[in-house]
Short mmCIF file of C-alpha atoms in Angstrom, two decimals:
data_model
loop_
_atom_site.label_atom_id
_atom_site.label_comp_id
_atom_site.label_asym_id
_atom_site.label_seq_id
_atom_site.Cartn_x
_atom_site.Cartn_y
_atom_site.Cartn_z
CA MET A 1 120.38 122.40 120.61
CA THR A 2 117.07 122.78 118.79
CA LYS A 3 116.30 121.20 115.48
CA GLN A 4 116.42 124.62 113.98
CA ALA A 5 120.21 124.37 113.97
CA LEU A 6 119.90 121.31 111.72
CA PHE A 7 117.52 123.12 109.40
CA ASP A 8 119.71 126.22 109.37
CA ASP A 9 122.68 124.08 108.25
CA ILE A 10 120.67 122.83 105.32
CA ALA A 11 119.48 126.32 104.41
CA ASP A 12 123.06 127.61 104.54
CA ASP A 13 124.08 124.78 102.18
CA ALA A 14 121.12 125.23 99.84
CA ASP A 15 123.15 126.71 96.99
CA TRP A 16 125.73 123.93 96.66
CA LEU A 17 123.16 121.22 97.38
CA THR A 18 120.94 122.65 94.60
CA ASP A 19 123.91 122.89 92.23
CA LEU A 20 124.77 119.27 92.95
CA ALA A 21 121.24 118.11 92.33
CA GLU A 22 121.17 119.99 89.06
CA GLN A 23 124.51 118.42 88.09
CA LEU A 24 123.04 114.95 88.50
CA TRP A 25 119.87 116.05 86.60
CA ALA A 26 121.96 117.29 83.67
CA ASN A 27 123.96 114.02 83.51
CA PRO A 28 121.32 111.24 83.97
CA GLU A 29 122.90 107.78 84.23
CA LEU A 30 121.19 104.47 83.98
CA SER A 31 121.21 101.79 86.63
CA LEU A 32 124.67 100.33 87.34
CA GLN A 33 126.17 103.05 85.16
CA GLU A 34 125.84 105.92 87.70
CA HIS A 35 129.64 106.48 87.92
CA ASP A 36 129.62 110.29 87.83
CA SER A 37 126.67 110.58 90.16
CA ALA A 38 128.08 108.21 92.72
CA ALA A 39 131.47 109.90 92.58
CA ALA A 40 129.90 113.33 93.16
CA LEU A 41 128.00 112.08 96.23
CA GLN A 42 131.04 110.34 97.61
CA ASN A 43 133.25 113.40 97.09
CA ALA A 44 130.78 115.56 99.00
CA LEU A 45 130.69 113.08 101.89
CA ARG A 46 134.48 112.75 102.06
CA GLU A 47 134.80 116.58 102.14
CA GLU A 48 132.49 116.52 105.17
CA GLY A 49 134.68 113.99 106.94
CA PHE A 50 132.76 110.80 106.31
CA THR A 51 134.66 107.57 105.76
CA VAL A 52 133.55 106.12 102.44
CA GLU A 53 133.64 102.50 101.32
CA SER A 54 133.15 102.13 97.56
CA GLY A 55 132.32 99.22 95.39
CA VAL A 56 130.07 97.58 98.00
CA ALA A 57 128.61 94.13 97.03
CA GLY A 58 130.76 94.15 93.89
CA ILE A 59 128.79 97.09 92.43
CA ASP A 60 131.03 99.92 91.34
CA THR A 61 128.48 102.58 92.15
CA ALA A 62 127.30 101.24 95.53
CA PHE A 63 128.90 102.78 98.66
CA VAL A 64 128.61 103.25 102.36
CA ALA A 65 129.67 106.49 104.05
CA ARG A 66 129.95 106.74 107.81
CA TYR A 67 130.64 109.43 110.38
CA GLY A 68 131.16 108.44 114.00
CA ASP A 69 132.32 105.34 115.80
CA SER A 70 129.77 104.86 118.55
CA ASP A 71 126.21 103.60 119.01
CA PRO A 72 123.46 104.06 118.08
CA VAL A 73 123.97 104.01 114.29
CA VAL A 74 121.28 105.69 112.19
CA GLY A 75 121.23 105.72 108.43
CA THR A 76 119.65 107.18 105.36
CA MET A 77 119.75 106.09 101.74
CA GLY A 78 120.27 107.85 98.46
CA GLU A 79 119.24 106.65 95.00
CA PHE A 80 120.68 108.34 91.90
CA ASP A 81 119.88 106.25 88.77
CA ALA A 82 117.80 107.58 85.88
CA LEU A 83 115.25 106.07 83.49
CA PRO A 84 115.87 105.23 79.81
CA GLY A 85 114.20 107.39 77.16
CA MET A 86 112.99 110.06 79.62
CA SER A 87 115.11 112.97 78.40
CA GLN A 88 113.29 116.32 78.86
CA GLN A 89 114.25 119.97 79.23
CA ALA A 90 113.24 122.01 82.24
CA LYS A 91 110.25 123.65 80.48
CA ALA A 92 106.49 123.26 80.44
CA GLU A 93 106.30 121.57 77.06
CA ARG A 94 107.45 118.19 75.82
CA GLU A 95 110.92 118.75 74.46
CA PRO A 96 113.78 116.25 75.07
CA VAL A 97 117.30 117.42 75.72
CA GLU A 98 118.33 114.52 73.47
CA GLU A 99 115.82 112.19 71.80
CA GLY A 100 115.88 108.77 73.42
CA ALA A 101 118.40 109.70 76.11
CA PRO A 102 117.84 108.97 79.83
CA GLY A 103 116.13 111.31 82.26
CA HIS A 104 115.32 111.58 85.95
CA GLY A 105 111.65 110.65 85.65
CA CYS A 106 111.65 109.31 89.22
CA GLY A 107 113.49 112.25 90.79
CA HIS A 108 116.49 110.26 91.99
CA ASN A 109 118.77 113.25 91.49
CA LEU A 110 116.71 114.91 94.21
CA PHE A 111 116.47 111.77 96.27
CA GLY A 112 120.21 111.31 96.48
CA ILE A 113 120.90 114.94 97.45
CA GLY A 114 118.02 115.33 99.88
CA SER A 115 119.29 112.38 101.89
CA LEU A 116 122.82 113.75 101.62
CA ALA A 117 121.68 117.08 103.13
CA GLY A 118 120.10 115.23 106.05
CA ALA A 119 123.10 113.04 106.72
CA ILE A 120 125.51 116.01 106.67
CA ALA A 121 123.36 118.04 109.03
CA VAL A 122 123.26 115.20 111.56
CA LYS A 123 127.02 114.65 111.16
CA ARG A 124 127.59 118.28 112.11
CA ALA A 125 125.32 117.86 115.17
CA ILE A 126 127.44 114.83 116.24
CA GLU A 127 130.62 116.88 115.63
CA ARG A 128 129.31 119.75 117.75
CA GLY A 129 128.50 117.35 120.59
CA ASP A 130 124.72 117.94 120.31
CA CYS A 131 124.05 114.23 120.06
CA GLU A 132 126.02 110.97 120.30
CA GLY A 133 126.22 108.11 117.88
CA SER A 134 126.99 107.57 114.22
CA VAL A 135 125.29 108.47 110.94
CA VAL A 136 125.56 106.39 107.75
CA TYR A 137 124.68 107.32 104.19
CA LEU A 138 124.09 104.30 102.00
CA GLY A 139 124.50 104.99 98.27
CA THR A 140 122.05 102.49 96.70
CA PRO A 141 122.27 102.23 92.89
CA ALA A 142 120.14 100.39 90.38
CA GLU A 143 116.73 100.87 92.02
CA GLU A 144 115.07 101.20 88.63
CA VAL A 145 116.09 97.67 87.63
CA GLY A 146 115.50 96.47 91.17
CA ALA A 147 117.65 94.80 93.80
CA GLY A 148 120.58 97.17 94.27
CA LYS A 149 119.85 97.24 97.96
CA VAL A 150 119.32 93.47 98.02
CA TYR A 151 122.90 92.93 96.88
CA MET A 152 124.12 95.40 99.48
CA ILE A 153 122.21 93.57 102.17
CA GLN A 154 123.85 90.32 101.05
CA ALA A 155 127.22 92.01 101.53
CA GLY A 156 126.29 93.08 105.10
CA ALA A 157 126.00 96.84 104.42
CA PHE A 158 122.95 97.23 106.68
CA GLU A 159 124.02 94.91 109.52
CA ALA A 160 125.33 97.60 111.89
CA VAL A 161 122.48 100.15 111.26
CA ASP A 162 119.92 100.48 114.03
CA ALA A 163 117.27 102.34 112.01
CA VAL A 164 116.94 103.92 108.55
CA ILE A 165 114.99 107.00 107.40
CA THR A 166 114.36 107.38 103.65
CA TRP A 167 112.13 109.29 101.33
CA HIS A 168 111.02 109.54 97.66
CA PRO A 169 109.94 112.43 95.42
CA ASP A 170 106.22 112.84 94.79
CA TRP A 171 103.65 115.66 94.70
CA TYR A 172 102.61 115.65 98.38
CA ASN A 173 104.28 115.58 101.77
CA ALA A 174 103.33 112.62 103.99
CA PRO A 175 104.83 109.67 105.82
CA ASN A 176 104.36 106.19 104.34
CA GLU A 177 102.76 103.49 106.46
CA CYS A 178 101.93 100.99 103.74
CA SER A 179 103.40 97.70 102.80
CA THR A 180 104.31 96.96 99.19
CA LEU A 181 104.27 93.93 96.91
CA ALA A 182 107.04 91.42 97.06
CA MET A 183 108.41 90.53 93.65
CA ASP A 184 110.45 88.10 91.57
CA ALA A 185 111.62 88.71 88.03
CA PHE A 186 112.93 86.15 85.55
CA ASP A 187 114.60 85.98 82.18
CA VAL A 188 113.34 82.85 80.40
CA ARG A 189 115.31 81.83 77.32
CA PHE A 190 114.28 79.03 74.97
CA SER A 191 116.75 77.36 72.62
CA GLY A 192 115.60 75.30 69.60
CA GLU A 193 116.69 74.43 66.04
CA SER A 194 116.56 76.85 63.19
CA ALA A 195 115.19 75.74 59.78
CA HIS A 196 113.50 77.08 56.67
CA ALA A 197 109.98 77.75 57.82
CA ALA A 198 108.38 76.78 54.50
CA LYS A 199 110.74 74.24 52.94
CA SER A 200 111.70 72.15 55.97
CA PRO A 201 109.62 73.19 59.02
CA GLU A 202 109.89 69.63 60.35
CA ALA A 203 113.60 70.15 60.88
CA GLY A 204 113.04 73.11 63.17
CA ARG A 205 112.12 73.51 66.79
CA SER A 206 110.81 76.98 67.38
CA ALA A 207 112.09 78.77 70.44
CA LEU A 208 109.31 81.31 69.86
CA ASP A 209 106.79 78.51 70.27
CA GLY A 210 108.28 77.97 73.69
CA VAL A 211 107.81 81.61 74.58
CA GLN A 212 104.23 81.70 73.27
CA LEU A 213 103.34 78.48 75.09
CA LEU A 214 104.72 79.91 78.35
CA GLY A 215 102.62 83.01 77.80
CA THR A 216 99.56 80.84 77.28
CA GLY A 217 100.35 78.86 80.41
CA ILE A 218 100.65 82.08 82.43
CA GLU A 219 97.26 83.29 81.12
CA TYR A 220 95.56 80.06 82.30
CA MET A 221 97.47 80.32 85.58
CA ARG A 222 95.86 83.70 86.37
CA GLU A 223 92.55 82.00 87.05
CA HIS A 224 94.07 79.95 89.88
CA VAL A 225 96.10 82.47 91.85
CA PRO A 226 94.86 84.74 94.63
CA ASP A 227 93.43 88.14 93.56
CA PRO A 228 96.35 90.28 94.80
CA VAL A 229 98.86 88.28 92.68
CA ARG A 230 100.10 90.03 89.57
CA ILE A 231 102.02 88.37 86.70
CA HIS A 232 103.48 90.41 83.88
CA TYR A 233 105.53 89.31 80.90
CA VAL A 234 107.00 90.68 77.72
CA VAL A 235 108.68 89.04 74.74
CA THR A 236 112.24 90.30 74.65
CA GLU A 237 113.56 88.27 71.72
CA GLY A 238 111.45 86.40 69.16
CA GLY A 239 113.46 85.92 65.97
CA GLU A 240 114.34 88.21 63.12
CA ALA A 241 112.74 86.79 59.97
CA ALA A 242 109.32 85.22 59.55
CA ASN A 243 110.67 82.52 57.19
CA VAL A 244 113.29 81.29 59.66
CA VAL A 245 112.29 79.10 62.56
CA PRO A 246 113.65 81.03 65.58
CA GLU A 247 116.52 79.19 67.23
CA GLU A 248 116.51 81.57 70.19
CA ALA A 249 113.67 83.45 71.91
CA ALA A 250 113.27 85.00 75.35
CA MET A 251 110.67 86.36 77.69
CA GLY A 252 110.83 88.61 80.78
CA VAL A 253 108.40 87.59 83.55
CA MET A 254 107.55 89.36 86.79
CA VAL A 255 105.53 87.90 89.69
CA ARG A 256 104.16 90.18 92.45
CA ALA A 257 102.20 89.33 95.63
CA PRO A 258 101.71 90.84 99.12
CA GLY A 259 104.21 88.43 100.73
CA ARG A 260 107.41 86.53 99.89
CA ALA A 261 105.83 83.16 100.49
CA ALA A 262 103.09 83.82 97.95
CA VAL A 263 105.56 85.18 95.39
CA GLU A 264 107.76 82.07 95.72
CA ARG A 265 104.80 79.74 95.30
CA VAL A 266 103.70 81.43 92.08
CA SER A 267 107.32 81.71 90.88
CA ASP A 268 107.67 77.93 91.23
CA ARG A 269 104.63 77.51 89.05
CA VAL A 270 106.10 79.82 86.43
CA ARG A 271 109.27 77.71 86.41
CA ASP A 272 107.15 74.59 85.96
CA ALA A 273 105.21 76.22 83.13
CA ALA A 274 108.49 77.04 81.41
CA GLU A 275 109.57 73.43 81.61
CA GLY A 276 106.22 72.35 80.19
CA ALA A 277 106.46 74.86 77.34
CA ALA A 278 109.91 73.52 76.49
CA LEU A 279 108.62 69.97 76.43
CA MET A 280 105.68 70.90 74.18
CA SER A 281 107.85 72.91 71.77
CA GLY A 282 110.79 70.45 71.73
CA THR A 283 113.15 73.16 73.01
CA ASP A 284 115.26 73.76 76.06
CA ALA A 285 114.32 76.45 78.64
CA ASP A 286 116.83 78.35 80.82
CA VAL A 287 115.10 80.25 83.67
CA THR A 288 117.28 82.82 85.42
CA GLN A 289 116.03 84.96 88.30
CA THR A 290 117.11 88.53 87.56
CA THR A 291 115.78 90.18 90.70
CA GLY A 292 113.72 89.58 93.76
CA MET A 293 112.56 91.61 96.76
CA TYR A 294 110.40 91.66 99.85
CA GLY A 295 107.41 93.79 100.60
CA VAL A 296 107.92 96.68 103.04
CA LEU A 297 107.45 96.14 106.75
CA PRO A 298 105.88 99.47 107.71
CA ASN A 299 106.83 101.18 110.96
CA GLY A 300 104.24 103.48 112.44
CA THR A 301 106.56 104.63 115.19
CA LEU A 302 108.95 106.10 112.68
CA ALA A 303 106.11 107.40 110.52
CA ASP A 304 104.83 109.38 113.48
CA SER A 305 108.25 110.82 114.15
CA ILE A 306 108.57 111.82 110.46
CA ARG A 307 105.14 113.48 110.58
CA GLU A 308 106.23 115.64 113.54
CA ASN A 309 109.37 116.65 111.73
CA MET A 310 107.36 117.60 108.68
CA ASP A 311 105.47 120.08 110.82
CA ALA A 312 108.73 121.54 112.14
CA ALA A 313 110.50 121.81 108.76
CA GLU A 314 110.16 124.66 106.27
CA PHE A 315 109.24 124.30 102.60
CA PRO A 316 111.42 126.90 100.75
CA LEU A 317 109.34 127.41 97.61
CA SER A 318 110.16 130.62 95.73
CA GLU A 319 107.72 132.65 93.63
CA GLU A 320 109.55 131.61 90.45
CA GLN A 321 109.25 127.93 91.38
CA ALA A 322 105.56 128.34 92.18
CA ALA A 323 104.92 130.01 88.82
CA PHE A 324 106.74 127.22 86.93
CA ALA A 325 104.71 124.63 88.90
CA ALA A 326 101.52 126.25 87.73
CA ASP A 327 102.66 126.22 84.12
CA LEU A 328 103.76 122.61 84.38
CA LYS A 329 100.54 121.48 86.07
CA ALA A 330 98.53 122.96 83.22
CA THR A 331 100.09 120.38 80.89
CA LEU A 332 98.73 117.44 82.83
CA ASP A 333 95.77 115.68 81.25
CA ASP A 334 93.09 114.81 83.84
CA PRO A 335 95.44 114.55 86.84
CA SER A 336 94.45 112.18 89.61
CA TYR A 337 94.39 113.21 93.25
CA GLU A 338 93.29 109.87 94.65
CA SER A 339 96.60 109.15 96.39
CA VAL A 340 95.62 111.67 99.10
CA PRO A 341 92.57 111.25 101.29
CA PRO A 342 89.28 112.75 100.14
CA ALA A 343 89.47 115.54 102.77
CA HIS A 344 92.55 116.99 101.00
CA ARG A 345 91.59 116.51 97.32
CA ASP A 346 89.84 119.79 96.76
CA GLU A 347 92.77 121.63 98.35
CA ALA A 348 95.23 119.72 96.22
CA ALA A 349 93.28 120.27 93.00
CA GLU A 350 93.33 124.01 93.54
CA ALA A 351 97.09 124.20 94.17
CA ALA A 352 100.03 124.07 91.88
CA MET A 353 102.26 122.72 94.69
CA PHE A 354 100.68 120.98 97.61
CA THR A 355 103.15 121.70 100.40
CA ASP A 356 101.11 121.30 103.59
CA PRO A 357 102.09 118.02 105.29
CA ILE A 358 99.34 115.45 105.74
CA ASP A 359 99.05 112.23 107.79
CA ALA A 360 100.00 108.95 106.11
CA PRO A 361 97.31 108.27 103.49
CA ASP A 362 98.28 104.67 103.05
CA ALA A 363 98.23 103.22 106.61
CA GLY A 364 97.19 99.59 106.60
CA GLU A 365 97.33 99.25 102.80
CA THR A 366 99.46 97.22 100.44
CA ALA A 367 100.61 99.51 97.67
CA ALA A 368 100.63 98.13 94.09
CA TYR A 369 104.33 98.52 93.49
CA SER A 370 107.57 96.90 94.53
CA THR A 371 110.74 98.41 95.98
CA ASP A 372 114.05 97.03 97.22
CA SER A 373 113.54 99.24 100.28
CA GLY A 374 111.30 96.39 101.30
CA ASP A 375 114.39 94.21 101.93
CA VAL A 376 115.93 97.02 104.02
CA SER A 377 112.79 97.01 106.16
CA TRP A 378 113.34 93.35 107.02
CA ASN A 379 116.86 94.08 108.22
CA ALA A 380 116.35 97.31 110.21
CA PRO A 381 113.37 99.50 111.28
CA LEU A 382 112.63 101.71 108.24
CA GLY A 383 110.82 105.01 108.15
CA ARG A 384 109.63 106.23 104.76
CA PHE A 385 108.01 109.41 103.43
CA ARG A 386 107.11 111.32 100.32
CA ALA A 387 108.06 114.90 99.65
CA ALA A 388 106.51 117.33 97.12
CA THR A 389 109.00 117.88 94.35
CA TRP A 390 106.48 118.02 91.42
CA PRO A 391 103.22 119.85 90.68
CA VAL A 392 100.04 118.40 92.10
CA GLY A 393 98.93 115.22 90.33
CA THR A 394 102.17 114.68 88.45
CA PRO A 395 102.73 110.94 87.82
CA LEU A 396 106.08 109.30 88.38
CA HIS A 397 107.98 108.43 85.18
CA SER A 398 106.48 111.34 83.26
CA TRP A 399 108.19 114.08 81.27
CA GLN A 400 106.67 116.59 83.69
CA ALA A 401 108.48 114.88 86.61
CA VAL A 402 111.74 115.20 84.68
CA ALA A 403 111.13 118.85 83.88
CA ALA A 404 110.39 119.60 87.54
CA GLY A 405 113.52 117.86 88.73
CA LYS A 406 116.03 120.54 87.75
CA GLU A 407 115.01 123.67 89.67
CA LEU A 408 111.42 123.33 90.96
CA GLY A 409 112.04 120.02 92.73
CA THR A 410 114.94 121.31 94.77
CA ALA A 411 112.52 123.07 97.18
CA GLY A 412 110.98 119.71 98.15
CA MET A 413 114.47 118.19 98.18
CA LEU A 414 115.62 120.69 100.80
CA PHE A 415 112.44 120.14 102.79
CA ALA A 416 113.07 116.36 102.63
CA GLY A 417 116.65 116.93 103.87
CA GLN A 418 115.27 118.73 106.90
CA VAL A 419 112.84 115.91 107.65
CA VAL A 420 115.58 113.29 107.27
CA ALA A 421 117.90 115.24 109.54
CA GLY A 422 115.22 115.86 112.22
CA SER A 423 114.09 112.23 112.21
CA LEU A 424 117.63 110.83 112.47
CA TYR A 425 118.42 113.36 115.23
CA ASP A 426 115.37 112.18 117.19
CA LEU A 427 116.63 108.59 117.00
CA LEU A 428 120.06 109.61 118.30
CA THR A 429 118.65 111.65 121.19
CA ASP A 430 115.59 109.70 122.24
CA GLU A 431 116.41 106.21 123.46
CA ALA A 432 112.76 105.40 123.95
CA LEU A 433 111.90 106.31 120.34
CA LEU A 434 114.57 104.02 118.96
CA ALA A 435 113.52 101.21 121.29
CA GLU A 436 109.84 101.61 120.34
CA ALA A 437 110.74 101.60 116.60
CA ARG A 438 112.79 98.43 117.14
CA ALA A 439 110.06 96.78 119.13
CA GLU A 440 107.50 97.43 116.36
CA TYR A 441 109.93 96.08 113.82
CA GLU A 442 110.37 92.82 115.82
CA ARG A 443 106.61 92.57 116.34
CA ARG A 444 105.77 92.93 112.68
CA LYS A 445 108.56 90.58 111.65
CA GLY A 446 107.49 87.91 114.11
CA ASP A 447 109.20 84.58 113.69
CA ARG A 448 109.78 85.10 109.96
CA GLU A 449 113.46 85.26 109.07
CA TYR A 450 114.81 87.24 106.16
CA GLU A 451 116.42 85.14 103.44
CA SER A 452 117.80 86.90 100.41
CA PRO A 453 115.50 86.37 97.38
CA LEU A 454 118.56 86.26 95.11
CA PRO A 455 121.02 83.42 94.60
CA PRO A 456 124.16 83.89 96.70
CA ASP A 457 126.36 83.85 93.59
CA ALA A 458 124.24 86.28 91.60
CA ASP A 459 126.14 88.82 89.52
CA PRO A 460 124.24 92.19 89.23
CA TYR A 461 125.97 93.09 85.99
CA GLU A 462 125.27 89.73 84.35
CA LEU A 463 121.66 89.75 85.42
CA ALA A 464 121.10 93.39 84.33
CA GLU A 465 122.18 92.48 80.77
CA ARG A 466 119.40 89.88 80.48
#
């Protein structure tokens, strides 16, 4: 069998795959609330003969679908949560479907279906006898609040998977070979004593003072951490009336660094600063870790395989989609093309959709974002890539990305499905490739052991409410 049979399967299924992606787009659901989206994906997998385990890791919308009962076991992942406040119609002007409602500003409706297409194509290849092994689709919710995959790893969902291929919507087609920032996030709540702020301030102990003192401590801390470290915070609760000493106040804090060890060192200092702020303000501080993740272990072996499959796959962009892409690109103010190498920037700037695959533009770098895919990469060899679902220069989490996600982005989604299918098929049919990917994984990991960054008794629903 040639890979064209895999790609033909996806082309034959393009209509219902596109309909399903548009269904998710029209019903955007927030993290841990993706009930309809998860059900739609599971139903499609069951109809194809996959065995589906729902409610993985105690998360209603997390699931693992498997076809086959032999080794090797290859997997792909699908995300399907939306972003708050990103509602937008599929048109080239800012116009929400419903003001303040969610929207797929990160393209996860496309992400989930593209991976689905690849998994189903590989399943059919196994069914035909074109290859041997098993294929797994991991439905990974709550990426936008972080750590959905971390909980699934804690529950053992990735233990039997030999390698994983995943992707993400963007405006260009390229493998990823970068690492990312490890991260911890905390909810810090101060409790004090309320009082009349003018008549009896001495009777009060301001929880807001605790929050402000912690913020001041973090600002002074910045001078004494390595340059790559990033600390962000926001006041999430600070009282309701100026003449009442706040009894309760809260702050959200995030710590990022290129490695887990560095994150944990700085996180310990944030905890110490919270205790100090509580002592100074005469309040009590409760520090709860709400999420945590590792940086990605890149895998050049899988990146090279992905790049070869990009050259083999077809990008099914219609004239209507290309025209809409041009209209949508015209709404971007001063778009940046710096995420692709200089040699490609002029070409990208002149195009509405940049569909020619390029080599990994991020090899050897540490990208300035965090992803719970990083934890997956510490548990199995992980290949990652970007696929062009938006007009050139479109930033993630923009209304233009939402607008593109209904009809325009499905071309890149189908392309991504082919690349996922081809890359998984290679792993099932080429023992040397899988062995090389595993050897690189072991080499990069070295003697460092993965330990979940979350407490063993952490409740994703409880933490998400904080």
